[in-house]
Short mmCIF file of C-alpha atoms and ligand atoms in Angstrom, two decimals:
data_model
loop_
_atom_site.label_atom_id
_atom_site.label_comp_id
_atom_site.label_asym_id
_atom_site.label_seq_id
_atom_site.Cartn_x
_atom_site.Cartn_y
_atom_site.Cartn_z
CA GLU A 1 -5.46 35.43 -15.01
CA LEU A 2 -2.73 32.89 -14.39
CA GLY A 3 -3.40 29.46 -15.80
CA ARG A 4 -3.19 26.29 -13.82
CA GLN A 5 0.32 25.53 -12.59
CA PRO A 6 0.76 21.78 -12.11
CA GLN A 7 3.69 20.38 -14.05
CA LEU A 8 4.26 16.74 -14.79
CA ARG A 9 7.68 15.21 -14.19
CA GLU A 10 9.05 12.10 -15.83
CA VAL A 11 10.24 8.84 -14.36
CA ALA A 12 11.92 6.71 -17.05
CA GLY A 13 10.08 8.69 -19.71
CA ILE A 14 6.64 8.42 -18.08
CA PRO A 15 5.05 11.74 -17.04
CA LEU A 16 3.75 11.63 -13.47
CA GLN A 17 2.54 14.12 -10.89
CA ALA A 18 5.43 15.93 -9.21
CA SER A 19 4.29 14.76 -5.76
CA THR A 20 4.47 11.14 -6.95
CA VAL A 21 7.99 11.66 -8.30
CA ASP A 22 9.07 13.29 -5.03
CA ASN A 23 7.91 10.16 -3.23
CA TRP A 24 9.31 7.73 -5.79
CA SER A 25 11.69 5.72 -3.60
CA GLN A 26 8.93 5.01 -1.08
CA ILE A 27 6.69 3.85 -3.92
CA GLN A 28 9.31 1.61 -5.51
CA ASN A 29 10.13 0.05 -2.15
CA PHE A 30 6.50 -0.70 -1.35
CA GLU A 31 6.16 -4.15 0.18
CA ALA A 32 3.33 -6.03 -1.43
CA LYS A 33 1.92 -9.10 0.32
CA PRO A 34 0.96 -12.34 -1.45
CA ASP A 35 -2.74 -11.88 -0.70
CA ASP A 36 -2.93 -8.32 -2.08
CA LEU A 37 -5.33 -7.68 -4.92
CA LEU A 38 -4.22 -4.80 -7.14
CA ILE A 39 -6.69 -2.93 -9.34
CA CYS A 40 -4.75 -1.65 -12.35
CA THR A 41 -6.01 0.74 -14.98
CA TYR A 42 -4.96 3.45 -17.34
CA PRO A 43 -6.75 6.62 -16.09
CA LYS A 44 -10.42 6.99 -17.00
CA SER A 45 -10.88 3.34 -17.88
CA GLY A 46 -13.40 2.35 -15.21
CA THR A 47 -11.26 2.34 -12.06
CA THR A 48 -13.97 3.64 -9.75
CA TRP A 49 -16.49 1.27 -11.27
CA ILE A 50 -14.37 -1.86 -10.76
CA GLN A 51 -13.41 -0.64 -7.27
CA GLU A 52 -17.07 -0.52 -6.26
CA ILE A 53 -17.70 -3.93 -7.86
CA VAL A 54 -14.74 -5.48 -6.01
CA ASP A 55 -15.76 -3.92 -2.71
CA MET A 56 -19.36 -5.12 -3.06
CA ILE A 57 -18.05 -8.64 -3.73
CA GLU A 58 -15.71 -8.42 -0.75
CA GLN A 59 -18.58 -7.23 1.47
CA ASN A 60 -20.86 -10.03 0.18
CA GLY A 61 -23.25 -7.48 -1.32
CA ASP A 62 -23.68 -5.53 1.92
CA MET A 63 -24.24 -1.99 0.65
CA GLU A 64 -24.02 -0.49 4.14
CA LYS A 65 -20.49 -1.78 4.53
CA CYS A 66 -19.58 -0.26 1.16
CA GLN A 67 -20.81 3.07 2.53
CA ARG A 68 -18.19 3.00 5.32
CA ALA A 69 -15.89 5.41 3.44
CA ILE A 70 -15.49 7.22 0.15
CA ILE A 71 -14.11 4.97 -2.56
CA GLN A 72 -10.73 6.76 -2.64
CA HIS A 73 -10.20 5.76 1.00
CA ARG A 74 -11.30 2.14 0.68
CA HIS A 75 -8.50 1.12 -1.69
CA PRO A 76 -5.15 2.91 -1.19
CA PHE A 77 -3.78 4.46 -4.37
CA ILE A 78 -0.15 3.30 -4.40
CA GLU A 79 1.46 6.28 -6.16
CA TRP A 80 -0.71 8.94 -4.51
CA ALA A 81 1.19 11.51 -2.47
CA ARG A 82 0.14 14.89 -1.20
CA PRO A 83 2.07 15.91 1.89
CA PRO A 84 1.27 16.36 4.72
CA HIS A 85 -1.44 13.73 4.18
CA PRO A 86 -0.44 10.08 4.52
CA SER A 87 0.68 8.77 1.14
CA GLY A 88 -0.93 5.84 -0.66
CA VAL A 89 1.95 3.65 0.47
CA GLU A 90 1.47 4.70 4.10
CA LYS A 91 -2.27 4.08 3.90
CA ALA A 92 -1.66 0.64 2.42
CA ARG A 93 0.84 -0.20 5.18
CA ALA A 94 -1.72 0.73 7.81
CA MET A 95 -4.41 -1.43 6.24
CA PRO A 96 -5.17 -4.93 7.51
CA SER A 97 -4.86 -7.84 5.04
CA PRO A 98 -6.30 -8.99 2.73
CA ARG A 99 -5.80 -5.65 1.01
CA THR A 100 -7.24 -4.30 -2.21
CA LEU A 101 -5.08 -1.56 -3.66
CA ARG A 102 -5.12 0.47 -6.82
CA THR A 103 -2.68 1.93 -9.32
CA HIS A 104 -2.45 3.58 -12.73
CA LEU A 105 1.22 2.68 -13.12
CA PRO A 106 2.45 0.96 -16.28
CA THR A 107 4.04 -2.47 -15.72
CA GLN A 108 7.63 -1.23 -15.89
CA LEU A 109 7.07 1.25 -13.05
CA LEU A 110 5.15 -1.06 -10.72
CA PRO A 111 6.84 -1.67 -7.35
CA PRO A 112 8.70 -4.96 -8.01
CA SER A 113 7.36 -6.65 -4.86
CA PHE A 114 3.97 -7.07 -6.59
CA TRP A 115 5.59 -9.36 -9.18
CA LYS A 116 7.79 -11.13 -6.61
CA ASN A 117 4.79 -11.96 -4.44
CA ASN A 118 2.76 -13.14 -7.41
CA CYS A 119 -0.18 -10.94 -6.38
CA LYS A 120 -3.53 -10.96 -8.15
CA PHE A 121 -4.02 -8.14 -10.63
CA LEU A 122 -7.32 -6.94 -11.97
CA TYR A 123 -6.78 -4.88 -15.12
CA VAL A 124 -9.57 -2.91 -16.79
CA ALA A 125 -8.98 -1.52 -20.27
CA ARG A 126 -11.17 0.96 -22.10
CA ASN A 127 -11.05 1.76 -25.81
CA ALA A 128 -8.57 4.54 -26.56
CA LYS A 129 -11.02 6.97 -28.14
CA ASP A 130 -13.47 7.08 -25.24
CA CYS A 131 -10.56 7.10 -22.84
CA MET A 132 -9.14 10.17 -24.53
CA VAL A 133 -12.48 11.98 -24.36
CA SER A 134 -12.97 11.11 -20.71
CA TYR A 135 -9.40 12.14 -19.83
CA TYR A 136 -9.83 15.45 -21.65
CA HIS A 137 -12.89 16.36 -19.59
CA PHE A 138 -11.16 15.12 -16.42
CA GLN A 139 -8.15 17.36 -17.04
CA ARG A 140 -10.50 20.31 -17.56
CA MET A 141 -12.00 19.79 -14.10
CA ASN A 142 -9.03 18.35 -12.15
CA GLN A 143 -6.98 21.25 -10.83
CA MET A 144 -4.10 18.90 -9.91
CA LEU A 145 -3.43 18.03 -13.56
CA PRO A 146 -2.25 20.34 -16.34
CA ASP A 147 -4.87 22.31 -18.25
CA PRO A 148 -5.65 20.19 -21.34
CA GLY A 149 -5.96 23.18 -23.66
CA THR A 150 -8.34 22.89 -26.60
CA TRP A 151 -9.68 19.53 -27.76
CA GLU A 152 -7.45 19.77 -30.83
CA GLU A 153 -4.41 20.35 -28.65
CA TYR A 154 -5.33 17.57 -26.27
CA PHE A 155 -5.81 15.15 -29.15
CA GLU A 156 -2.11 15.55 -30.00
CA THR A 157 -1.00 15.40 -26.36
CA PHE A 158 -2.86 12.15 -25.78
CA ILE A 159 -1.63 10.49 -28.98
CA SER A 160 1.96 11.37 -28.14
CA GLY A 161 1.58 9.91 -24.64
CA LYS A 162 2.48 13.19 -22.96
CA VAL A 163 -0.27 12.82 -20.36
CA CYS A 164 -0.01 11.79 -16.74
CA TRP A 165 0.80 8.03 -16.50
CA GLY A 166 2.05 8.05 -20.10
CA SER A 167 0.89 6.50 -23.32
CA TRP A 168 -2.42 4.63 -23.44
CA TYR A 169 -0.97 2.29 -26.08
CA ASP A 170 2.08 1.29 -24.06
CA HIS A 171 0.05 0.88 -20.87
CA VAL A 172 -2.51 -1.44 -22.38
CA LYS A 173 0.07 -3.42 -24.36
CA GLY A 174 2.34 -3.75 -21.32
CA TRP A 175 -0.37 -5.19 -19.10
CA TRP A 176 -1.74 -7.37 -21.90
CA GLU A 177 1.70 -8.93 -22.37
CA MET A 178 1.94 -9.74 -18.66
CA LYS A 179 -1.39 -11.48 -18.47
CA ASP A 180 -0.20 -15.00 -19.26
CA ARG A 181 2.78 -14.81 -16.91
CA TYR A 182 1.00 -13.58 -13.78
CA GLN A 183 -2.41 -13.87 -12.14
CA ILE A 184 -4.09 -11.15 -14.17
CA LEU A 185 -7.78 -10.91 -14.88
CA PHE A 186 -7.95 -8.64 -17.94
CA LEU A 187 -11.34 -6.99 -18.39
CA PHE A 188 -12.77 -4.46 -20.82
CA TYR A 189 -14.97 -1.51 -19.86
CA GLU A 190 -17.11 -2.20 -22.92
CA ASP A 191 -17.76 -5.81 -21.83
CA ILE A 192 -18.78 -4.74 -18.32
CA LYS A 193 -21.15 -2.25 -19.88
CA LYS A 194 -22.65 -4.84 -22.23
CA ASP A 195 -23.02 -7.71 -19.79
CA PRO A 196 -22.26 -6.54 -16.24
CA LYS A 197 -23.50 -9.72 -14.59
CA HIS A 198 -21.23 -11.94 -16.65
CA GLU A 199 -18.16 -9.77 -16.03
CA ILE A 200 -18.93 -9.39 -12.31
CA GLN A 201 -19.17 -13.16 -12.11
CA LYS A 202 -15.66 -13.42 -13.56
CA VAL A 203 -14.37 -10.98 -10.94
CA MET A 204 -16.08 -12.96 -8.20
CA GLN A 205 -14.47 -16.22 -9.35
CA PHE A 206 -11.09 -14.54 -9.67
CA MET A 207 -11.43 -13.32 -6.08
CA GLY A 208 -12.28 -16.84 -4.95
CA LYS A 209 -15.78 -15.84 -3.86
CA ASN A 210 -19.05 -17.60 -4.44
CA LEU A 211 -22.06 -15.34 -4.02
CA ASP A 212 -25.57 -16.35 -4.92
CA GLU A 213 -27.66 -15.05 -7.77
CA THR A 214 -29.66 -12.51 -5.73
CA ILE A 215 -26.49 -10.90 -4.43
CA LEU A 216 -25.00 -10.79 -7.91
CA ASP A 217 -28.12 -9.07 -9.22
CA LYS A 218 -27.91 -6.57 -6.39
CA ILE A 219 -24.27 -5.81 -7.23
CA VAL A 220 -25.23 -5.25 -10.87
CA GLN A 221 -27.89 -2.74 -9.79
CA GLU A 222 -25.82 -0.90 -7.21
CA THR A 223 -22.84 -0.47 -9.52
CA SER A 224 -24.80 0.95 -12.45
CA PHE A 225 -23.68 4.36 -13.68
CA GLU A 226 -26.95 5.93 -12.54
CA LYS A 227 -26.56 4.60 -8.98
CA MET A 228 -22.88 5.45 -8.71
CA LYS A 229 -23.49 8.96 -10.03
CA GLU A 230 -25.94 9.59 -7.18
CA ASN A 231 -23.85 7.81 -4.54
CA PRO A 232 -21.79 10.34 -2.51
CA MET A 233 -19.34 7.55 -1.61
CA THR A 234 -18.48 7.02 -5.28
CA ASN A 235 -19.19 10.29 -7.12
CA ARG A 236 -16.30 12.39 -5.67
CA SER A 237 -18.81 15.01 -4.44
CA THR A 238 -16.90 15.30 -1.15
CA VAL A 239 -13.69 16.39 -2.90
CA PRO A 240 -13.24 20.18 -2.61
CA LYS A 241 -13.96 22.26 -5.68
CA SER A 242 -10.41 23.61 -5.54
CA ILE A 243 -9.28 20.08 -6.51
CA LEU A 244 -12.13 18.69 -8.62
CA ASP A 245 -14.40 21.33 -10.08
CA GLN A 246 -17.48 19.35 -10.99
CA SER A 247 -19.22 22.48 -12.28
CA ILE A 248 -16.80 22.27 -15.23
CA SER A 249 -17.43 18.56 -15.83
CA PRO A 250 -18.85 15.97 -13.42
CA PHE A 251 -16.60 13.09 -12.32
CA MET A 252 -19.45 10.73 -13.24
CA ARG A 253 -19.74 12.32 -16.64
CA LYS A 254 -21.55 10.03 -19.10
CA GLY A 255 -20.48 6.46 -18.46
CA THR A 256 -21.16 5.34 -22.01
CA VAL A 257 -19.39 3.59 -24.87
CA GLY A 258 -18.88 5.58 -28.06
CA ASP A 259 -18.96 9.16 -26.77
CA TRP A 260 -15.86 9.75 -28.94
CA LYS A 261 -18.22 10.10 -31.87
CA SER A 262 -19.43 13.43 -30.53
CA HIS A 263 -15.85 14.72 -30.17
CA PHE A 264 -13.70 13.35 -33.02
CA THR A 265 -13.90 15.09 -36.38
CA VAL A 266 -13.78 12.85 -39.46
CA ALA A 267 -10.21 13.99 -40.10
CA GLN A 268 -9.15 13.33 -36.50
CA ASN A 269 -10.71 9.91 -36.64
CA GLU A 270 -8.81 8.97 -39.80
CA ARG A 271 -5.57 10.24 -38.37
CA PHE A 272 -6.23 8.43 -35.12
CA ASP A 273 -7.01 5.11 -36.82
CA LYS A 274 -3.82 5.26 -38.83
CA ILE A 275 -1.65 5.93 -35.79
CA TYR A 276 -3.58 3.40 -33.75
CA ARG A 277 -2.94 0.60 -36.26
CA LYS A 278 0.75 1.34 -36.20
CA LYS A 279 1.06 1.56 -32.42
CA MET A 280 -1.01 -1.56 -31.80
CA GLU A 281 0.62 -3.63 -34.53
CA GLY A 282 1.50 -7.12 -33.40
CA THR A 283 -0.78 -7.27 -30.35
CA SER A 284 -3.78 -9.56 -30.19
CA ILE A 285 -5.97 -7.16 -28.19
CA ASN A 286 -9.27 -6.39 -29.79
CA PHE A 287 -11.09 -3.21 -28.90
CA CYS A 288 -14.33 -2.54 -30.65
CA MET A 289 -14.39 1.22 -31.19
CA GLU A 290 -17.39 1.28 -33.48
CA LEU A 291 -19.79 0.56 -30.63
S1 LIG B 1 -10.00 7.79 -12.60
O1 LIG B 1 -9.99 9.24 -12.29
O2 LIG B 1 -8.89 7.45 -13.52
O3 LIG B 1 -9.99 6.95 -11.41
O4 LIG B 1 -11.35 7.57 -13.41
P1 LIG B 1 -12.04 6.17 -13.71
O5 LIG B 1 -12.90 5.81 -12.57
O6 LIG B 1 -11.05 5.18 -14.19
O7 LIG B 1 -12.93 6.50 -14.99
C1 LIG B 1 -13.98 7.42 -14.98
C2 LIG B 1 -14.88 7.07 -16.15
O8 LIG B 1 -15.65 5.90 -15.81
C3 LIG B 1 -17.02 6.22 -15.84
N1 LIG B 1 -17.76 5.44 -14.84
C4 LIG B 1 -18.68 4.50 -15.15
N2 LIG B 1 -19.11 4.05 -16.34
C5 LIG B 1 -20.08 3.12 -16.32
N3 LIG B 1 -20.63 2.62 -15.19
C6 LIG B 1 -20.22 3.04 -13.97
N4 LIG B 1 -20.78 2.55 -12.87
C7 LIG B 1 -19.19 4.04 -13.92
N5 LIG B 1 -18.56 4.69 -12.92
C8 LIG B 1 -17.69 5.54 -13.50
C9 LIG B 1 -17.04 7.71 -15.58
O9 LIG B 1 -18.28 8.27 -15.93
C10 LIG B 1 -15.89 8.16 -16.45
O10 LIG B 1 -16.16 8.04 -17.86
P2 LIG B 1 -16.81 9.22 -18.75
O11 LIG B 1 -16.74 8.70 -20.16
O12 LIG B 1 -15.97 10.43 -18.56
O13 LIG B 1 -18.21 9.38 -18.28
#
């Protein structure tokens, strides 16, 4: 049997999907507008979760309005391209303002108009170990990404940053460094998990919204992992199996903090910690990976 074929191609040293690279000039020339809100994440860091939170805030807690389309269609994915379908850029252009968009691009590859227009950015970071585990299972089931190989192999691939959208370390550090220069709300997956109401409140304020307590509580409930796993508008169940094979691993897999403990060996963990300290030297970001 032939293995999976998708190859990644690099732009300025960052591996990306070939279809994204083919469409690169359209992506780089994307015209952001000052009232755009851009959801930025490294893959598997809580993108879908924050998208649903943002949409519920935008819709003032009206769940029916959030059911208008699958989550992938509500917020255009800037670098997404799969001809002959309209690209993320084309979908964004066709969308009325104010727009909420999403990207996994590192800061240096972001279309420059986002910086020029001083847009609002909502960044969600997730601790590297859980991110690696989640990405591994995602690459097993996502037929559009390279086969991850064994866990041992993937461990090395992830550490060396040879995954789609590049190195976790550089991504997180890059966005962290931008946060005092631009309008960036920097959130952590682990914080949202621990105190969703508090973090959702921060998002609401950042968006310039003021929703009452009952609505906030409703948003907390509707965006729980359990609810989103059952929700066909958020759980990717409408994506064909030839693209996402959820019988291999569900898109809404576990939604927990600390699942790395059931994957990392003691030796891998020691090696990881050593490399991590070196790569993250000099930054003030604090991820709690013991949780
Ligand atoms: S993607 O493909 O990059 O857009 O994936 P992304 O949405 O960023 O990340 C998927 C992981 O987030 C988990 N998830 C959640 N966790 C907690 N609460 C909610 N509501 C939620 N929704 C999605 C999802 O289960 C993936 O993590 P793992 O660890 O694999 O379960």
